[in-house]
mmCIF file of C-alpha atoms and ligand atoms in Angstrom:
data_model
loop_
_atom_site.group_PDB
_atom_site.id
_atom_site.type_symbol
_atom_site.label_atom_id
_atom_site.label_comp_id
_atom_site.label_asym_id
_atom_site.label_seq_id
_atom_site.Cartn_x
_atom_site.Cartn_y
_atom_site.Cartn_z
ATOM 1 C CA MET H 1 105.114 -47.541 51.202
ATOM 2 C CA GLN H 2 102.882 -49.549 48.709
ATOM 3 C CA ILE H 3 103.727 -51.139 45.826
ATOM 4 C CA ARG H 4 103.327 -48.560 43.239
ATOM 5 C CA ASP H 5 105.336 -45.925 45.685
ATOM 6 C CA ILE H 6 108.303 -48.064 45.539
ATOM 7 C CA MET H 7 107.984 -48.411 41.707
ATOM 8 C CA ARG H 8 107.509 -44.685 41.267
ATOM 9 C CA ALA H 9 110.309 -44.672 43.391
ATOM 10 C CA CYS H 10 112.466 -45.922 40.951
ATOM 11 C CA THR H 11 113.498 -46.197 37.724
ATOM 12 C CA VAL H 12 115.065 -49.397 37.239
ATOM 13 C CA MET H 13 115.073 -51.920 40.179
ATOM 14 C CA PRO H 14 118.385 -53.622 40.278
ATOM 15 C CA VAL H 15 118.027 -57.301 40.270
ATOM 16 C CA LEU H 16 120.727 -58.316 42.597
ATOM 17 C CA VAL H 17 122.461 -61.535 43.383
ATOM 18 C CA ILE H 18 124.643 -61.673 46.295
ATOM 19 C CA GLU H 19 127.105 -64.308 47.229
ATOM 20 C CA LYS H 20 128.803 -62.511 49.827
ATOM 21 C CA VAL H 21 127.109 -61.090 52.893
ATOM 22 C CA GLU H 22 130.148 -58.405 52.687
ATOM 23 C CA HIS H 23 129.369 -57.342 49.603
ATOM 24 C CA ALA H 24 125.725 -55.928 50.437
ATOM 25 C CA VAL H 25 126.306 -52.750 52.348
ATOM 26 C CA PRO H 26 128.784 -51.422 49.740
ATOM 27 C CA LEU H 27 126.501 -52.439 46.723
ATOM 28 C CA ALA H 28 123.180 -51.211 47.990
ATOM 29 C CA GLN H 29 125.740 -47.828 49.132
ATOM 30 C CA ALA H 30 127.116 -47.878 45.496
ATOM 31 C CA LEU H 31 123.797 -48.038 44.009
ATOM 32 C CA VAL H 32 122.332 -45.326 46.486
ATOM 33 C CA ALA H 33 124.620 -42.937 45.453
ATOM 34 C CA GLY H 34 124.125 -43.044 41.677
ATOM 35 C CA GLY H 35 120.403 -42.338 42.739
ATOM 36 C CA ILE H 36 119.154 -45.999 42.544
ATOM 37 C CA ARG H 37 117.334 -46.557 45.989
ATOM 38 C CA VAL H 38 115.159 -49.419 45.183
ATOM 39 C CA LEU H 39 116.723 -52.906 45.909
ATOM 40 C CA GLU H 40 116.193 -56.299 45.213
ATOM 41 C CA VAL H 41 117.844 -59.070 46.609
ATOM 42 C CA THR H 42 117.146 -62.380 44.776
ATOM 43 C CA LEU H 43 116.798 -65.184 47.194
ATOM 44 C CA ARG H 44 119.342 -66.898 44.853
ATOM 45 C CA THR H 45 121.966 -67.516 47.406
ATOM 46 C CA GLU H 46 122.877 -68.565 50.716
ATOM 47 C CA ALA H 47 123.689 -65.419 51.612
ATOM 48 C CA ALA H 48 120.578 -63.409 50.509
ATOM 49 C CA LEU H 49 118.816 -62.619 53.752
ATOM 50 C CA GLU H 50 121.677 -61.892 55.942
ATOM 51 C CA ALA H 51 122.316 -59.310 52.970
ATOM 52 C CA VAL H 52 118.570 -57.708 53.419
ATOM 53 C CA LYS H 53 119.127 -57.447 57.128
ATOM 54 C CA ALA H 54 122.635 -55.748 56.583
ATOM 55 C CA ILE H 55 121.361 -53.389 54.005
ATOM 56 C CA ALA H 56 118.133 -53.004 56.210
ATOM 57 C CA ASP H 57 119.871 -52.330 59.278
ATOM 58 C CA ASN H 58 122.924 -49.903 57.894
ATOM 59 C CA VAL H 59 121.757 -48.468 54.119
ATOM 60 C CA PRO H 60 118.564 -46.548 55.546
ATOM 61 C CA ASP H 61 118.501 -44.431 52.211
ATOM 62 C CA ALA H 62 117.287 -47.758 50.753
ATOM 63 C CA ILE H 63 114.902 -49.130 50.155
ATOM 64 C CA VAL H 64 115.184 -52.972 50.328
ATOM 65 C CA GLY H 65 113.117 -56.115 49.096
ATOM 66 C CA VAL H 66 113.566 -59.261 48.095
ATOM 67 C CA GLY H 67 113.063 -61.585 44.716
ATOM 68 C CA THR H 68 112.649 -64.937 43.608
ATOM 69 C CA VAL H 69 109.884 -65.614 45.574
ATOM 70 C CA VAL H 70 108.900 -68.824 45.060
ATOM 71 C CA ARG H 71 107.837 -70.581 48.426
ATOM 72 C CA PRO H 72 105.021 -69.288 50.639
ATOM 73 C CA GLU H 73 107.473 -68.947 53.626
ATOM 74 C CA GLN H 74 109.619 -67.048 52.095
ATOM 75 C CA PHE H 75 107.079 -63.768 52.553
ATOM 76 C CA ALA H 76 107.378 -64.267 56.363
ATOM 77 C CA GLN H 77 111.584 -64.739 56.226
ATOM 78 C CA ALA H 78 112.019 -61.752 53.714
ATOM 79 C CA LYS H 79 109.600 -59.203 56.359
ATOM 80 C CA ALA H 80 112.019 -60.568 59.519
ATOM 81 C CA ALA H 81 114.869 -59.612 57.577
ATOM 82 C CA GLY H 82 113.854 -56.000 56.700
ATOM 83 C CA ALA H 83 112.125 -56.421 53.130
ATOM 84 C CA VAL H 84 109.439 -54.044 52.445
ATOM 85 C CA PHE H 85 108.846 -55.694 49.613
ATOM 86 C CA ALA H 86 108.945 -58.948 47.594
ATOM 87 C CA VAL H 87 108.953 -60.286 44.083
ATOM 88 C CA THR H 88 107.628 -63.399 42.442
ATOM 89 C CA PRO H 89 108.452 -65.020 39.386
ATOM 90 C CA GLY H 90 104.947 -65.781 39.173
ATOM 91 C CA LEU H 91 101.902 -66.052 41.456
ATOM 92 C CA THR H 92 100.463 -69.139 42.548
ATOM 93 C CA PRO H 93 96.817 -69.117 45.451
ATOM 94 C CA LYS H 94 99.241 -70.131 48.084
ATOM 95 C CA LEU H 95 101.921 -67.539 47.079
ATOM 96 C CA ALA H 96 99.480 -64.876 47.163
ATOM 97 C CA ALA H 97 98.126 -66.288 50.023
ATOM 98 C CA ALA H 98 100.802 -66.586 52.308
ATOM 99 C CA GLY H 99 101.576 -62.264 51.145
ATOM 100 C CA ARG H 100 99.181 -61.703 52.621
ATOM 101 C CA GLU H 101 99.412 -63.508 55.720
ATOM 102 C CA ALA H 102 103.253 -61.780 55.984
ATOM 103 C CA GLY H 103 101.848 -58.054 55.187
ATOM 104 C CA ILE H 104 104.562 -57.390 53.140
ATOM 105 C CA GLN H 105 104.333 -55.743 50.042
ATOM 106 C CA ILE H 106 104.099 -57.810 46.561
ATOM 107 C CA LEU H 107 104.914 -57.435 43.168
ATOM 108 C CA PRO H 108 103.902 -60.597 41.222
ATOM 109 C CA GLY H 109 105.601 -61.936 37.811
ATOM 110 C CA VAL H 110 102.936 -62.737 35.018
ATOM 111 C CA MET H 111 103.313 -63.223 31.492
ATOM 112 C CA THR H 112 100.026 -63.247 30.260
ATOM 113 C CA PRO H 113 96.817 -61.809 30.033
ATOM 114 C CA SER H 114 94.897 -64.711 31.997
ATOM 115 C CA GLU H 115 98.017 -64.589 34.571
ATOM 116 C CA ALA H 116 97.072 -60.525 34.964
ATOM 117 C CA ILE H 117 93.495 -61.322 35.382
ATOM 118 C CA ALA H 118 94.178 -64.201 37.910
ATOM 119 C CA ALA H 119 96.677 -61.869 40.058
ATOM 120 C CA LEU H 120 94.025 -58.538 39.467
ATOM 121 C CA GLU H 121 91.378 -61.172 40.937
ATOM 122 C CA GLU H 122 94.146 -62.029 43.939
ATOM 123 C CA GLY H 123 94.005 -58.134 44.696
ATOM 124 C CA PHE H 124 97.094 -56.997 43.158
ATOM 125 C CA ASP H 125 96.695 -53.988 40.259
ATOM 126 C CA ALA H 126 100.868 -53.847 39.903
ATOM 127 C CA MET H 127 103.245 -56.718 38.308
ATOM 128 C CA LYS H 128 106.193 -57.706 37.046
ATOM 129 C CA LEU H 129 105.980 -58.372 33.315
ATOM 130 C CA PHE H 130 108.283 -61.578 33.366
ATOM 131 C CA PRO H 131 110.160 -62.855 31.474
ATOM 132 C CA ALA H 132 109.756 -59.442 29.363
ATOM 133 C CA GLU H 133 111.448 -60.125 26.326
ATOM 134 C CA GLN H 134 110.344 -63.001 25.944
ATOM 135 C CA ALA H 135 106.614 -62.085 26.556
ATOM 136 C CA GLY H 136 106.610 -60.273 23.631
ATOM 137 C CA SER H 137 108.360 -56.966 25.952
ATOM 138 C CA LEU H 138 107.206 -53.250 24.418
ATOM 139 C CA GLY H 139 104.306 -54.999 22.414
ATOM 140 C CA MET H 140 103.056 -56.551 24.658
ATOM 141 C CA LEU H 141 102.931 -53.997 26.914
ATOM 142 C CA LYS H 142 101.144 -51.717 24.383
ATOM 143 C CA ALA H 143 98.739 -54.703 23.893
ATOM 144 C CA MET H 144 98.363 -55.309 27.341
ATOM 145 C CA GLY H 145 97.467 -51.536 28.337
ATOM 146 C CA GLY H 146 93.952 -51.728 26.015
ATOM 147 C CA PRO H 147 91.915 -54.570 27.890
ATOM 148 C CA LEU H 148 93.887 -54.222 31.391
ATOM 149 C CA PRO H 149 94.755 -50.678 31.335
ATOM 150 C CA GLN H 150 94.664 -50.368 35.477
ATOM 151 C CA ILE H 151 97.932 -52.721 35.608
ATOM 152 C CA LEU H 152 101.270 -51.069 35.907
ATOM 153 C CA PHE H 153 104.053 -53.087 35.162
ATOM 154 C CA CYS H 154 107.536 -53.619 36.025
ATOM 155 C CA PRO H 155 108.939 -55.184 32.800
ATOM 156 C CA THR H 156 112.230 -57.575 33.855
ATOM 157 C CA GLY H 157 113.971 -60.388 32.140
ATOM 158 C CA GLY H 158 116.098 -59.396 29.074
ATOM 159 C CA VAL H 159 115.530 -55.277 29.571
ATOM 160 C CA SER H 160 118.804 -53.235 28.944
ATOM 161 C CA VAL H 161 119.832 -49.673 29.365
ATOM 162 C CA GLU H 162 118.939 -49.751 25.630
ATOM 163 C CA SER H 163 115.250 -51.079 25.815
ATOM 164 C CA ALA H 164 114.346 -49.022 28.923
ATOM 165 C CA PRO H 165 113.664 -45.916 27.965
ATOM 166 C CA LYS H 166 110.758 -46.996 25.474
ATOM 167 C CA LEU H 167 109.494 -49.274 27.831
ATOM 168 C CA LEU H 168 109.483 -46.770 30.910
ATOM 169 C CA ALA H 169 107.545 -43.797 28.493
ATOM 170 C CA LEU H 170 104.823 -46.577 28.100
ATOM 171 C CA PRO H 171 101.642 -45.589 30.502
ATOM 172 C CA ASN H 172 101.491 -48.525 31.964
ATOM 173 C CA VAL H 173 105.153 -49.143 32.739
ATOM 174 C CA GLY H 174 106.244 -47.742 36.443
ATOM 175 C CA CYS H 175 109.831 -49.083 36.485
ATOM 176 C CA VAL H 176 112.115 -51.509 34.845
ATOM 177 C CA GLY H 177 114.098 -54.516 36.429
ATOM 178 C CA GLY H 178 117.245 -55.634 35.473
ATOM 179 C CA SER H 179 120.904 -57.117 36.603
ATOM 180 C CA TRP H 180 123.037 -55.218 34.530
ATOM 181 C CA LEU H 181 123.501 -52.805 37.416
ATOM 182 C CA ALA H 182 125.543 -55.201 39.315
ATOM 183 C CA PRO H 183 127.516 -57.395 37.418
ATOM 184 C CA LYS H 184 129.181 -60.185 38.826
ATOM 185 C CA ASP H 185 132.917 -59.337 38.029
ATOM 186 C CA LEU H 186 132.323 -55.655 39.741
ATOM 187 C CA VAL H 187 130.717 -57.179 42.755
ATOM 188 C CA ALA H 188 133.505 -59.874 43.106
ATOM 189 C CA LYS H 189 136.402 -57.582 42.809
ATOM 190 C CA GLY H 190 134.436 -53.941 44.694
ATOM 191 C CA ASP H 191 134.207 -52.461 41.931
ATOM 192 C CA TRP H 192 131.735 -49.812 43.808
ATOM 193 C CA ALA H 193 132.275 -46.735 41.983
ATOM 194 C CA ALA H 194 131.665 -48.529 38.627
ATOM 195 C CA ILE H 195 128.322 -49.194 40.212
ATOM 196 C CA THR H 196 127.471 -46.535 40.863
ATOM 197 C CA GLU H 197 128.384 -45.218 37.620
ATOM 198 C CA LEU H 198 125.761 -48.058 36.343
ATOM 199 C CA ALA H 199 123.123 -46.951 38.869
ATOM 200 C CA ARG H 200 123.467 -43.363 37.610
ATOM 201 C CA GLU H 201 122.946 -44.120 34.138
ATOM 202 C CA ALA H 202 120.369 -45.934 34.952
ATOM 203 C CA SER H 203 118.325 -43.431 37.243
ATOM 204 C CA GLY H 204 118.259 -40.819 34.760
ATOM 205 C CA LEU H 205 116.907 -43.543 31.627
ATOM 206 C CA ARG H 206 113.412 -42.077 31.931
ATOM 207 C CA GLY H 207 114.044 -38.997 30.145
HETATM 208 C C1 LIG C 301 116.767 -62.562 36.939
HETATM 209 O O1 LIG C 301 115.030 -63.335 36.780
HETATM 210 O O2 LIG C 301 117.800 -62.302 36.787
HETATM 211 C C2 LIG C 301 116.066 -61.076 36.370
HETATM 212 O O3 LIG C 301 114.900 -61.186 35.372
HETATM 213 C C3 LIG C 301 116.659 -59.899 35.073
HETATM 214 O O4 LIG C 301 116.978 -60.215 34.361
HETATM 215 P P1 LIG C 301 118.330 -60.238 33.519
HETATM 216 O O5 LIG C 301 119.411 -60.333 33.846
HETATM 217 O O6 LIG C 301 117.694 -59.961 32.191
HETATM 218 O O7 LIG C 301 118.055 -58.100 33.606
#
């Protein structure tokens, strides 16, 4: 599956911070039950790679990837755990080379036109706009769409259930990313039904 297909398969890409590996499968099942199949598990916790493996092994309808990739070796580790894509907050030549070598789909993060052009030069035409709100969100994406219409964006960072529909209506937005689908308190208390409701609401945001 190419990264553009993965983006098209979701409305909102949930940014997941999984502290306990035992939360991984019920959390993924809850999101999938609400229509959210593409899951970004951030590599910010010790449990992250094990969580990816648990989801890949046990939730066949999920399309699981990793986020917060900031070191070259993390691409191969993510692939070995079963991740099919990897999201980075930014891009360097070293990260681009390691990602290509690992053979995993990559959604590189950019914030400026120069960064976007550098990512195009590395062969990427789908990118995460990060941090989206601070970068100018809707106005920034409209402005980028003029000179750089070939880039499909996933704005992430500060996106909410309120701001997502307008972003999703832009021709250069494939999906949006956000952490609001898996609030820490709901995950901690295992309120999977509430998470399914949030997913259901998010999956209908494209209008
Ligand atoms: C992150 O880095 O956690 C993501 O960009 C999500 O940001 P959000 O919490 O503003 O959705």
